[in-house]
mmCIF file of C-alpha atoms in Angstrom:
data_model
loop_
_atom_site.group_PDB
_atom_site.id
_atom_site.type_symbol
_atom_site.label_atom_id
_atom_site.label_comp_id
_atom_site.label_asym_id
_atom_site.label_seq_id
_atom_site.Cartn_x
_atom_site.Cartn_y
_atom_site.Cartn_z
ATOM 1 C CA UNK J 128 130.850 -60.291 -40.400
ATOM 2 C CA UNK J 129 127.132 -60.893 -40.604
ATOM 3 C CA UNK J 130 125.473 -63.210 -43.075
ATOM 4 C CA UNK J 131 122.980 -61.305 -45.241
ATOM 5 C CA UNK J 132 120.197 -63.719 -44.364
ATOM 6 C CA UNK J 133 120.640 -63.194 -40.595
ATOM 7 C CA UNK J 134 120.185 -59.438 -41.000
ATOM 8 C CA UNK J 135 117.179 -59.937 -43.258
ATOM 9 C CA UNK J 136 115.474 -62.303 -40.802
ATOM 10 C CA UNK J 137 116.194 -60.034 -37.828
ATOM 11 C CA UNK J 138 114.675 -57.124 -39.735
ATOM 12 C CA UNK J 139 111.648 -59.087 -40.922
ATOM 13 C CA UNK J 140 110.762 -60.446 -37.456
ATOM 14 C CA UNK J 141 111.834 -57.368 -35.461
ATOM 15 C CA UNK J 142 114.611 -59.190 -33.574
ATOM 16 C CA UNK J 143 117.325 -57.172 -31.854
ATOM 17 C CA UNK J 144 120.711 -57.922 -33.404
ATOM 18 C CA UNK J 145 124.006 -57.240 -31.658
ATOM 19 C CA UNK J 146 127.500 -58.085 -32.895
ATOM 20 C CA UNK J 147 129.773 -59.112 -30.020
ATOM 21 C CA UNK J 148 133.431 -60.034 -29.734
ATOM 22 C CA UNK J 149 134.105 -63.631 -28.749
ATOM 23 C CA UNK J 150 137.350 -62.482 -27.088
ATOM 24 C CA UNK J 151 135.961 -59.948 -24.605
ATOM 25 C CA UNK J 152 132.867 -59.210 -22.583
ATOM 26 C CA UNK J 153 132.570 -55.675 -23.915
ATOM 27 C CA UNK J 154 129.281 -54.395 -25.336
ATOM 28 C CA UNK J 155 128.946 -54.940 -29.064
ATOM 29 C CA UNK J 156 127.441 -53.090 -31.997
ATOM 30 C CA UNK J 157 123.660 -53.003 -32.173
ATOM 31 C CA UNK J 158 122.249 -53.321 -35.666
ATOM 32 C CA UNK J 159 118.857 -51.692 -35.985
ATOM 33 C CA UNK J 160 116.600 -50.053 -38.476
ATOM 34 C CA UNK J 161 116.485 -46.290 -38.251
ATOM 35 C CA UNK J 162 113.912 -45.407 -40.913
ATOM 36 C CA UNK J 163 110.759 -47.535 -40.656
ATOM 37 C CA UNK J 164 109.467 -46.615 -44.126
ATOM 38 C CA UNK J 165 112.388 -48.376 -45.820
ATOM 39 C CA UNK J 166 110.936 -51.809 -45.040
ATOM 40 C CA UNK J 167 108.282 -51.375 -47.716
ATOM 41 C CA UNK J 168 110.830 -50.994 -50.500
ATOM 42 C CA UNK J 169 113.621 -53.317 -49.252
ATOM 43 C CA UNK J 170 115.955 -50.824 -50.927
ATOM 44 C CA UNK J 171 118.188 -48.704 -48.742
ATOM 45 C CA UNK J 172 120.009 -46.712 -51.414
ATOM 46 C CA UNK J 173 120.610 -45.910 -55.050
ATOM 47 C CA UNK J 174 124.063 -45.182 -56.503
ATOM 48 C CA UNK J 175 125.689 -44.354 -59.822
ATOM 49 C CA UNK J 176 129.237 -44.858 -61.071
ATOM 50 C CA UNK J 177 130.521 -43.212 -64.244
ATOM 51 C CA UNK J 178 134.111 -44.473 -63.819
ATOM 52 C CA UNK J 179 133.263 -47.773 -65.450
ATOM 53 C CA UNK J 180 134.428 -49.357 -68.684
ATOM 54 C CA UNK J 181 133.323 -52.549 -70.397
ATOM 55 C CA UNK J 182 135.457 -55.064 -72.271
ATOM 56 C CA UNK J 183 134.116 -57.907 -74.395
ATOM 57 C CA UNK J 184 136.329 -60.749 -75.574
ATOM 58 C CA UNK J 185 134.545 -61.946 -78.682
ATOM 59 C CA UNK J 186 134.960 -65.354 -80.291
ATOM 60 C CA UNK J 187 136.653 -67.250 -77.465
ATOM 61 C CA UNK J 188 137.027 -70.991 -77.885
ATOM 62 C CA UNK J 189 134.298 -72.697 -75.899
ATOM 63 C CA UNK J 190 136.260 -75.039 -73.633
ATOM 64 C CA UNK J 191 136.818 -75.486 -69.880
ATOM 65 C CA UNK J 192 139.300 -73.183 -68.192
ATOM 66 C CA UNK J 193 139.088 -70.158 -70.463
ATOM 67 C CA UNK J 194 137.433 -67.966 -67.809
ATOM 68 C CA UNK J 195 140.112 -69.075 -65.338
ATOM 69 C CA UNK J 196 142.879 -68.096 -67.776
ATOM 70 C CA UNK J 197 141.409 -64.649 -68.393
ATOM 71 C CA UNK J 198 140.632 -63.679 -64.821
ATOM 72 C CA UNK J 199 143.740 -65.193 -63.252
ATOM 73 C CA UNK J 200 145.786 -63.175 -65.760
ATOM 74 C CA UNK J 201 143.977 -60.005 -64.714
ATOM 75 C CA UNK J 202 144.327 -60.873 -61.016
ATOM 76 C CA UNK J 203 148.099 -61.343 -61.440
ATOM 77 C CA UNK J 204 148.171 -57.824 -62.860
ATOM 78 C CA UNK J 205 146.111 -56.507 -59.904
ATOM 79 C CA UNK J 206 143.076 -55.601 -62.018
ATOM 80 C CA UNK J 207 139.690 -55.709 -60.289
ATOM 81 C CA UNK J 208 136.669 -56.662 -62.348
ATOM 82 C CA UNK J 209 133.045 -56.241 -61.419
ATOM 83 C CA UNK J 210 130.156 -57.498 -63.540
ATOM 84 C CA UNK J 211 130.989 -60.594 -65.613
ATOM 85 C CA UNK J 212 128.712 -61.969 -68.314
ATOM 86 C CA UNK J 213 129.393 -65.031 -70.449
ATOM 87 C CA UNK J 214 127.242 -65.563 -73.499
ATOM 88 C CA UNK J 215 126.938 -68.456 -75.875
ATOM 89 C CA UNK J 216 128.452 -67.580 -79.207
ATOM 90 C CA UNK J 217 128.365 -69.315 -82.528
ATOM 91 C CA UNK J 218 130.225 -72.360 -83.883
ATOM 92 C CA UNK J 219 131.841 -73.510 -80.597
ATOM 93 C CA UNK J 220 132.749 -70.004 -79.478
ATOM 94 C CA UNK J 221 131.551 -67.771 -76.662
ATOM 95 C CA UNK J 222 131.943 -64.156 -75.589
ATOM 96 C CA UNK J 223 132.955 -62.973 -72.130
ATOM 97 C CA UNK J 224 132.133 -59.411 -71.151
ATOM 98 C CA UNK J 225 133.186 -57.725 -67.932
ATOM 99 C CA UNK J 226 133.420 -54.300 -66.357
ATOM 100 C CA UNK J 227 136.367 -52.638 -64.686
ATOM 101 C CA UNK J 228 137.480 -49.204 -63.553
ATOM 102 C CA UNK J 229 137.904 -46.833 -66.486
ATOM 103 C CA UNK J 230 141.522 -46.060 -65.500
ATOM 104 C CA UNK J 231 142.480 -49.728 -66.098
ATOM 105 C CA UNK J 232 140.973 -50.025 -69.580
ATOM 106 C CA UNK J 233 144.048 -49.371 -71.741
ATOM 107 C CA UNK J 234 146.294 -51.533 -69.539
ATOM 108 C CA UNK J 235 143.827 -54.437 -69.690
ATOM 109 C CA UNK J 236 143.470 -54.156 -73.461
ATOM 110 C CA UNK J 237 147.283 -54.328 -73.752
ATOM 111 C CA UNK J 238 147.488 -57.340 -71.410
ATOM 112 C CA UNK J 239 144.779 -59.234 -73.271
ATOM 113 C CA UNK J 240 146.234 -58.458 -76.695
ATOM 114 C CA UNK J 241 149.669 -59.631 -75.473
ATOM 115 C CA UNK J 242 148.094 -62.986 -74.582
ATOM 116 C CA UNK J 243 145.761 -63.236 -77.576
ATOM 117 C CA UNK J 244 147.411 -66.397 -78.917
ATOM 118 C CA UNK J 245 147.086 -68.206 -75.570
ATOM 119 C CA UNK J 246 143.550 -66.995 -74.881
ATOM 120 C CA UNK J 247 142.409 -67.636 -78.469
ATOM 121 C CA UNK J 248 139.835 -64.896 -78.958
ATOM 122 C CA UNK J 249 138.835 -63.184 -82.188
ATOM 123 C CA UNK J 250 138.814 -59.552 -81.065
ATOM 124 C CA UNK J 251 138.224 -57.133 -78.190
ATOM 125 C CA UNK J 252 135.393 -54.635 -77.980
ATOM 126 C CA UNK J 253 135.932 -51.871 -75.413
ATOM 127 C CA UNK J 254 133.500 -49.191 -74.290
ATOM 128 C CA UNK J 255 134.203 -46.244 -71.981
ATOM 129 C CA UNK J 256 130.851 -44.569 -72.561
ATOM 130 C CA UNK J 257 128.923 -46.499 -69.946
ATOM 131 C CA UNK J 258 127.645 -45.852 -66.458
ATOM 132 C CA UNK J 259 126.467 -48.159 -63.713
ATOM 133 C CA UNK J 260 123.353 -47.555 -61.637
ATOM 134 C CA UNK J 261 122.726 -49.778 -58.612
ATOM 135 C CA UNK J 262 120.135 -50.287 -55.946
ATOM 136 C CA UNK J 263 121.296 -51.735 -52.630
ATOM 137 C CA UNK J 264 119.390 -53.259 -49.758
ATOM 138 C CA UNK J 265 118.783 -56.414 -47.776
ATOM 139 C CA UNK J 266 117.064 -59.417 -49.299
ATOM 140 C CA UNK J 267 116.534 -57.935 -52.751
ATOM 141 C CA UNK J 268 116.422 -61.303 -54.503
ATOM 142 C CA UNK J 269 113.966 -62.826 -52.039
ATOM 143 C CA UNK J 270 111.418 -60.040 -52.519
ATOM 144 C CA UNK J 271 109.373 -60.258 -55.696
ATOM 145 C CA UNK J 272 109.157 -57.254 -57.962
ATOM 146 C CA UNK J 273 112.168 -55.235 -56.796
ATOM 147 C CA UNK J 274 114.136 -55.780 -60.021
ATOM 148 C CA UNK J 275 111.019 -55.248 -62.136
ATOM 149 C CA UNK J 276 110.358 -51.923 -60.395
ATOM 150 C CA UNK J 277 113.906 -50.767 -61.164
ATOM 151 C CA UNK J 278 113.632 -51.834 -64.807
ATOM 152 C CA UNK J 279 110.227 -50.155 -65.126
ATOM 153 C CA UNK J 280 111.708 -46.891 -63.818
ATOM 154 C CA UNK J 281 114.431 -47.011 -66.474
ATOM 155 C CA UNK J 282 111.933 -47.920 -69.191
ATOM 156 C CA UNK J 283 109.693 -44.994 -68.180
ATOM 157 C CA UNK J 284 112.470 -42.535 -69.081
ATOM 158 C CA UNK J 285 113.542 -44.408 -72.226
ATOM 159 C CA UNK J 286 116.826 -45.838 -70.932
ATOM 160 C CA UNK J 287 118.130 -49.055 -72.452
ATOM 161 C CA UNK J 288 119.974 -51.568 -70.258
ATOM 162 C CA UNK J 289 123.067 -53.240 -71.721
ATOM 163 C CA UNK J 290 124.021 -55.536 -68.807
ATOM 164 C CA UNK J 291 122.432 -56.609 -65.513
ATOM 165 C CA UNK J 292 124.063 -58.007 -62.381
ATOM 166 C CA UNK J 293 122.148 -59.212 -59.325
ATOM 167 C CA UNK J 294 123.006 -60.389 -55.832
ATOM 168 C CA UNK J 295 121.182 -60.692 -52.520
ATOM 169 C CA UNK J 296 122.140 -57.103 -51.620
ATOM 170 C CA UNK J 297 122.580 -55.291 -54.959
ATOM 171 C CA UNK J 298 121.107 -54.997 -58.450
ATOM 172 C CA UNK J 299 123.273 -53.130 -60.961
ATOM 173 C CA UNK J 300 122.630 -52.167 -64.565
ATOM 174 C CA UNK J 301 124.949 -50.797 -67.228
ATOM 175 C CA UNK J 302 123.591 -47.969 -69.339
ATOM 176 C CA UNK J 303 124.891 -45.158 -71.552
ATOM 177 C CA UNK J 304 127.049 -42.846 -69.418
ATOM 178 C CA UNK J 305 125.247 -39.718 -70.590
ATOM 179 C CA UNK J 306 121.965 -41.102 -69.211
ATOM 180 C CA UNK J 307 123.351 -41.960 -65.753
ATOM 181 C CA UNK J 308 121.946 -38.876 -64.053
ATOM 182 C CA UNK J 309 118.407 -39.290 -65.375
ATOM 183 C CA UNK J 310 118.571 -43.038 -64.627
ATOM 184 C CA UNK J 311 119.613 -42.373 -61.041
ATOM 185 C CA UNK J 312 116.797 -39.857 -60.599
ATOM 186 C CA UNK J 313 114.171 -42.200 -62.090
ATOM 187 C CA UNK J 314 115.230 -45.187 -59.978
ATOM 188 C CA UNK J 315 115.468 -43.066 -56.821
ATOM 189 C CA UNK J 316 111.996 -41.644 -57.404
ATOM 190 C CA UNK J 317 110.563 -45.119 -58.000
ATOM 191 C CA UNK J 318 111.719 -46.367 -54.601
ATOM 192 C CA UNK J 319 111.830 -43.285 -52.396
ATOM 193 C CA UNK J 320 109.350 -40.721 -53.762
ATOM 194 C CA UNK J 321 106.900 -39.737 -51.068
ATOM 195 C CA UNK J 322 108.660 -41.478 -48.154
ATOM 196 C CA UNK J 323 109.430 -38.262 -46.254
#
């Protein structure tokens, strides 16, 4: 396992990187850049996922441990979640929104409604009509303007973003599912048009 930062620094300063086993003297795996033009964008790929659903628990009591209760309950039921957003609500309440695989939506709604009294939320809002578009690469958050370029590409084709998730290696946005294809094309063109 390589730390993201080690790969980024090796790439930036043109250092050869090889992953070796500490148990044998066998040759390892050399990590190197194949396409030189990618360094300018810091983005190595664009992806879309239309098998995504979003659930919002609205009107949760705003007290410590509520996120733990929700996500440990889902983990016990072997449900994977992806993007999680907590927002400040009104009058000592908050909302927690998260994404999951579309196939798990009905099961998760049932689980949460079964535990409504313990979780103390007002209601659930579920949405299957969403898609996720992501850019992936190394050092995205340490390079200014990458996120802005993605958001500009979506704006240029009139696509509204409903949620954003960022990490050192990925930026994902949730959008209307029926606009996933045009979003993917716009973001791809913004980063890769003219690189051939």
